[in-house]
């Protein structure tokens, strides 16, 4: 069962501690897995819950939260900021999407289980202990080692008109170049769905990807996060933080996935944020073993915006190479 260690959530100032996970295997016995937690508090006020490292190979959000922690004085805070930059610590240590300890995907594991494996313990602790204290939440993702995304807010529609309006306000304050609206309860076991169930306004992000850290995207996200916290009355507004640029709202299309037609090596031609028309050449797949066979073109089956591009070149049948999106009504 997970327990908070070294932190009093009701105390003021800067505190650093951990969530202790229990797990017994060949490596872990009678010990704990310490998930790092920091709290910045300046007294009474709203609470923001900020997490990254849900998937261990997604680095941009982790860097953003480390920046926020190191650059923020608790005296600037009215309320409380709870920060977990390496939420899925086993996956972060392994540079992997899922936990090496139990093979589970944290963002499919909510609401979790207090007596389950490490992944379910993390999900349960956030659901039972931290979300009930939060007034707003953010889960910072990116494409990781498997894909590139348009740098964007990633927002579940719903759960009701008031909740959707609150999410839209957070998204506009964040001010990333793109904002992606996805259907309500898009992934039932995700942190976003858990926040909807708890009645907490929450948005996620997709901050690029490719298993890299892009300075411009990190800087935009740091500024955006500070605007969100200032808008909630949690953090003092800074003259060094620029105003939010206009974001372009798009929605993932139900028929937007473009799958590889053959096994082979994927040569991308279209890139994230490209506008494509039906019939446009998106890329090519080169068969590895059949040297007398020509490459197979990958074409757009409809108009759209390239929202996601696969990263690893080696592809097999069923792999998604692109996902297309279209302008969303909120942004038109």
PDB file of N, CA and C in Angstrom, residues 145-148 258-272 274 280-288 295-300 306 308-317 319-324:
ATOM      1  N   UNK A 145       9.275   7.907 -27.086  1.00  0.00           N
ATOM      2  CA  UNK A 145      10.156   7.316 -28.089  1.00  0.00           C
ATOM      3  C   UNK A 145       9.396   6.746 -29.276  1.00  0.00           C
ATOM      4  N   UNK A 146       8.055   6.732 -29.212  1.00  0.00           N
ATOM      5  CA  UNK A 146       7.290   6.076 -30.271  1.00  0.00           C
ATOM      6  C   UNK A 146       6.682   7.028 -31.292  1.00  0.00           C
ATOM      7  N   UNK A 147       6.583   8.332 -30.963  1.00  0.00           N
ATOM      8  CA  UNK A 147       5.898   9.226 -31.898  1.00  0.00           C
ATOM      9  C   UNK A 147       6.219  10.687 -31.626  1.00  0.00           C
ATOM     10  N   UNK A 148       5.857  11.532 -32.597  1.00  0.00           N
ATOM     11  CA  UNK A 148       5.897  12.988 -32.475  1.00  0.00           C
ATOM     12  C   UNK A 148       4.461  13.505 -32.529  1.00  0.00           C
ATOM     13  N   UNK A 258      -3.673   6.390 -40.040  1.00  0.00           N
ATOM     14  CA  UNK A 258      -3.110   5.878 -41.286  1.00  0.00           C
ATOM     15  C   UNK A 258      -2.152   4.757 -40.912  1.00  0.00           C
ATOM     16  N   UNK A 259      -2.491   3.527 -41.276  1.00  0.00           N
ATOM     17  CA  UNK A 259      -1.690   2.362 -40.893  1.00  0.00           C
ATOM     18  C   UNK A 259      -0.765   1.944 -42.028  1.00  0.00           C
ATOM     19  N   UNK A 260       0.310   1.289 -41.669  1.00  0.00           N
ATOM     20  CA  UNK A 260       1.264   0.868 -42.691  1.00  0.00           C
ATOM     21  C   UNK A 260       0.656  -0.223 -43.577  1.00  0.00           C
ATOM     22  N   UNK A 261       0.849  -0.116 -44.875  1.00  0.00           N
ATOM     23  CA  UNK A 261       0.290  -1.135 -45.771  1.00  0.00           C
ATOM     24  C   UNK A 261       1.122  -2.415 -45.828  1.00  0.00           C
ATOM     25  N   UNK A 262       2.411  -2.324 -45.433  1.00  0.00           N
ATOM     26  CA  UNK A 262       3.312  -3.484 -45.488  1.00  0.00           C
ATOM     27  C   UNK A 262       4.321  -3.380 -44.342  1.00  0.00           C
ATOM     28  N   UNK A 263       5.028  -4.469 -44.093  1.00  0.00           N
ATOM     29  CA  UNK A 263       6.167  -4.442 -43.190  1.00  0.00           C
ATOM     30  C   UNK A 263       7.345  -3.781 -43.899  1.00  0.00           C
ATOM     31  N   UNK A 264       8.197  -3.108 -43.123  1.00  0.00           N
ATOM     32  CA  UNK A 264       9.390  -2.540 -43.740  1.00  0.00           C
ATOM     33  C   UNK A 264       9.922  -1.351 -42.984  1.00  0.00           C
ATOM     34  N   UNK A 265      10.639  -0.484 -43.714  1.00  0.00           N
ATOM     35  CA  UNK A 265      11.218   0.728 -43.157  1.00  0.00           C
ATOM     36  C   UNK A 265      10.391   1.927 -43.606  1.00  0.00           C
ATOM     37  N   UNK A 266       9.926   2.684 -42.613  1.00  0.00           N
ATOM     38  CA  UNK A 266       9.037   3.822 -42.864  1.00  0.00           C
ATOM     39  C   UNK A 266       9.870   5.064 -43.134  1.00  0.00           C
ATOM     40  N   UNK A 267       9.606   5.684 -44.288  1.00  0.00           N
ATOM     41  CA  UNK A 267      10.242   6.950 -44.660  1.00  0.00           C
ATOM     42  C   UNK A 267       9.181   8.041 -44.618  1.00  0.00           C
ATOM     43  N   UNK A 268       9.149   8.857 -43.551  1.00  0.00           N
ATOM     44  CA  UNK A 268       8.118   9.895 -43.474  1.00  0.00           C
ATOM     45  C   UNK A 268       8.428  11.043 -44.423  1.00  0.00           C
ATOM     46  N   UNK A 269       7.403  11.580 -45.028  1.00  0.00           N
ATOM     47  CA  UNK A 269       7.518  12.777 -45.865  1.00  0.00           C
ATOM     48  C   UNK A 269       6.720  13.921 -45.245  1.00  0.00           C
ATOM     49  N   UNK A 270       5.496  13.647 -44.850  1.00  0.00           N
ATOM     50  CA  UNK A 270       4.707  14.650 -44.131  1.00  0.00           C
ATOM     51  C   UNK A 270       5.150  14.710 -42.680  1.00  0.00           C
ATOM     52  N   UNK A 271       5.059  15.884 -42.071  1.00  0.00           N
ATOM     53  CA  UNK A 271       5.497  16.092 -40.692  1.00  0.00           C
ATOM     54  C   UNK A 271       4.346  16.656 -39.871  1.00  0.00           C
ATOM     55  N   UNK A 272       4.503  16.665 -38.540  1.00  0.00           N
ATOM     56  CA  UNK A 272       3.450  17.196 -37.687  1.00  0.00           C
ATOM     57  C   UNK A 272       3.163  18.644 -38.083  1.00  0.00           C
ATOM     58  N   UNK A 274       1.588  19.610 -40.669  1.00  0.00           N
ATOM     59  CA  UNK A 274       1.353  19.773 -42.108  1.00  0.00           C
ATOM     60  C   UNK A 274      -0.139  19.664 -42.422  1.00  0.00           C
ATOM     61  N   UNK A 280      -2.638  13.039 -51.086  1.00  0.00           N
ATOM     62  CA  UNK A 280      -1.262  13.510 -50.926  1.00  0.00           C
ATOM     63  C   UNK A 280      -0.357  12.376 -50.452  1.00  0.00           C
ATOM     64  N   UNK A 281       0.890  12.394 -50.927  1.00  0.00           N
ATOM     65  CA  UNK A 281       1.888  11.421 -50.483  1.00  0.00           C
ATOM     66  C   UNK A 281       2.357  11.791 -49.073  1.00  0.00           C
ATOM     67  N   UNK A 282       2.158  10.883 -48.114  1.00  0.00           N
ATOM     68  CA  UNK A 282       2.577  11.115 -46.730  1.00  0.00           C
ATOM     69  C   UNK A 282       3.940  10.506 -46.439  1.00  0.00           C
ATOM     70  N   UNK A 283       4.234   9.379 -47.076  1.00  0.00           N
ATOM     71  CA  UNK A 283       5.500   8.706 -46.807  1.00  0.00           C
ATOM     72  C   UNK A 283       5.634   7.478 -47.679  1.00  0.00           C
ATOM     73  N   UNK A 284       6.653   6.698 -47.397  1.00  0.00           N
ATOM     74  CA  UNK A 284       6.885   5.454 -48.128  1.00  0.00           C
ATOM     75  C   UNK A 284       7.304   4.378 -47.137  1.00  0.00           C
ATOM     76  N   UNK A 285       7.013   3.119 -47.488  1.00  0.00           N
ATOM     77  CA  UNK A 285       7.509   1.989 -46.710  1.00  0.00           C
ATOM     78  C   UNK A 285       8.327   1.115 -47.648  1.00  0.00           C
ATOM     79  N   UNK A 286       9.566   0.849 -47.245  1.00  0.00           N
ATOM     80  CA  UNK A 286      10.497   0.061 -48.054  1.00  0.00           C
ATOM     81  C   UNK A 286      10.566  -1.356 -47.497  1.00  0.00           C
ATOM     82  N   UNK A 287      10.118  -2.368 -48.249  1.00  0.00           N
ATOM     83  CA  UNK A 287      10.237  -3.748 -47.784  1.00  0.00           C
ATOM     84  C   UNK A 287      11.711  -4.099 -47.522  1.00  0.00           C
ATOM     85  N   UNK A 288      11.967  -4.752 -46.414  1.00  0.00           N
ATOM     86  CA  UNK A 288      13.354  -5.016 -46.003  1.00  0.00           C
ATOM     87  C   UNK A 288      13.955  -6.175 -46.774  1.00  0.00           C
ATOM     88  N   UNK A 295       9.143   0.333 -53.362  1.00  0.00           N
ATOM     89  CA  UNK A 295       8.591   0.865 -52.112  1.00  0.00           C
ATOM     90  C   UNK A 295       7.090   1.087 -52.276  1.00  0.00           C
ATOM     91  N   UNK A 296       6.395   1.066 -51.142  1.00  0.00           N
ATOM     92  CA  UNK A 296       4.937   1.202 -51.145  1.00  0.00           C
ATOM     93  C   UNK A 296       4.580   2.597 -50.654  1.00  0.00           C
ATOM     94  N   UNK A 297       3.876   3.383 -51.459  1.00  0.00           N
ATOM     95  CA  UNK A 297       3.509   4.735 -51.020  1.00  0.00           C
ATOM     96  C   UNK A 297       2.429   4.703 -49.940  1.00  0.00           C
ATOM     97  N   UNK A 298       2.486   5.696 -49.062  1.00  0.00           N
ATOM     98  CA  UNK A 298       1.452   5.899 -48.045  1.00  0.00           C
ATOM     99  C   UNK A 298       0.787   7.225 -48.368  1.00  0.00           C
ATOM    100  N   UNK A 299      -0.511   7.203 -48.635  1.00  0.00           N
ATOM    101  CA  UNK A 299      -1.206   8.421 -49.066  1.00  0.00           C
ATOM    102  C   UNK A 299      -2.316   8.768 -48.091  1.00  0.00           C
ATOM    103  N   UNK A 300      -2.664  10.044 -48.073  1.00  0.00           N
ATOM    104  CA  UNK A 300      -3.754  10.512 -47.217  1.00  0.00           C
ATOM    105  C   UNK A 300      -5.079  10.043 -47.777  1.00  0.00           C
ATOM    106  N   UNK A 306      -1.827  16.905 -39.906  1.00  0.00           N
ATOM    107  CA  UNK A 306      -1.034  15.827 -39.322  1.00  0.00           C
ATOM    108  C   UNK A 306      -0.808  16.142 -37.845  1.00  0.00           C
ATOM    109  N   UNK A 308      -0.101  13.494 -35.408  1.00  0.00           N
ATOM    110  CA  UNK A 308       0.812  12.523 -34.823  1.00  0.00           C
ATOM    111  C   UNK A 308       1.563  11.825 -35.946  1.00  0.00           C
ATOM    112  N   UNK A 309       2.875  11.640 -35.749  1.00  0.00           N
ATOM    113  CA  UNK A 309       3.705  10.895 -36.702  1.00  0.00           C
ATOM    114  C   UNK A 309       4.487   9.837 -35.932  1.00  0.00           C
ATOM    115  N   UNK A 310       4.500   8.635 -36.459  1.00  0.00           N
ATOM    116  CA  UNK A 310       5.288   7.569 -35.848  1.00  0.00           C
ATOM    117  C   UNK A 310       6.765   7.913 -35.911  1.00  0.00           C
ATOM    118  N   UNK A 311       7.516   7.514 -34.868  1.00  0.00           N
ATOM    119  CA  UNK A 311       8.944   7.773 -34.850  1.00  0.00           C
ATOM    120  C   UNK A 311       9.795   6.586 -35.325  1.00  0.00           C
ATOM    121  N   UNK A 312       9.703   5.375 -34.722  1.00  0.00           N
ATOM    122  CA  UNK A 312      10.632   4.314 -35.148  1.00  0.00           C
ATOM    123  C   UNK A 312      10.399   3.938 -36.605  1.00  0.00           C
ATOM    124  N   UNK A 313      11.447   3.857 -37.414  1.00  0.00           N
ATOM    125  CA  UNK A 313      11.268   3.551 -38.839  1.00  0.00           C
ATOM    126  C   UNK A 313      10.830   2.114 -39.111  1.00  0.00           C
ATOM    127  N   UNK A 314      11.222   1.157 -38.277  1.00  0.00           N
ATOM    128  CA  UNK A 314      10.860  -0.230 -38.535  1.00  0.00           C
ATOM    129  C   UNK A 314       9.391  -0.437 -38.172  1.00  0.00           C
ATOM    130  N   UNK A 315       8.589  -0.867 -39.145  1.00  0.00           N
ATOM    131  CA  UNK A 315       7.145  -0.972 -38.932  1.00  0.00           C
ATOM    132  C   UNK A 315       6.662  -2.362 -39.309  1.00  0.00           C
ATOM    133  N   UNK A 316       5.561  -2.747 -38.682  1.00  0.00           N
ATOM    134  CA  UNK A 316       4.920  -4.029 -38.950  1.00  0.00           C
ATOM    135  C   UNK A 316       3.440  -3.772 -39.204  1.00  0.00           C
ATOM    136  N   UNK A 317       2.751  -4.747 -39.746  1.00  0.00           N
ATOM    137  CA  UNK A 317       1.336  -4.598 -40.051  1.00  0.00           C
ATOM    138  C   UNK A 317       0.566  -4.234 -38.785  1.00  0.00           C
ATOM    139  N   UNK A 319       0.765  -1.176 -37.428  1.00  0.00           N
ATOM    140  CA  UNK A 319       1.363   0.028 -36.850  1.00  0.00           C
ATOM    141  C   UNK A 319       0.737   1.279 -37.473  1.00  0.00           C
ATOM    142  N   UNK A 320       0.502   2.279 -36.614  1.00  0.00           N
ATOM    143  CA  UNK A 320      -0.045   3.556 -37.071  1.00  0.00           C
ATOM    144  C   UNK A 320       1.101   4.488 -37.435  1.00  0.00           C
ATOM    145  N   UNK A 321       1.092   4.991 -38.662  1.00  0.00           N
ATOM    146  CA  UNK A 321       2.149   5.878 -39.145  1.00  0.00           C
ATOM    147  C   UNK A 321       1.794   7.340 -38.915  1.00  0.00           C
ATOM    148  N   UNK A 322       0.535   7.681 -39.086  1.00  0.00           N
ATOM    149  CA  UNK A 322       0.068   9.057 -38.930  1.00  0.00           C
ATOM    150  C   UNK A 322      -1.311   9.029 -38.278  1.00  0.00           C
ATOM    151  N   UNK A 323      -1.651  10.152 -37.653  1.00  0.00           N
ATOM    152  CA  UNK A 323      -3.051  10.362 -37.265  1.00  0.00           C
ATOM    153  C   UNK A 323      -3.418  11.774 -37.685  1.00  0.00           C
ATOM    154  N   UNK A 324      -4.522  11.872 -38.420  1.00  0.00           N
ATOM    155  CA  UNK A 324      -4.980  13.149 -38.945  1.00  0.00           C
ATOM    156  C   UNK A 324      -6.058  13.741 -38.050  1.00  0.00           C
TER     157      UNK A 324
END
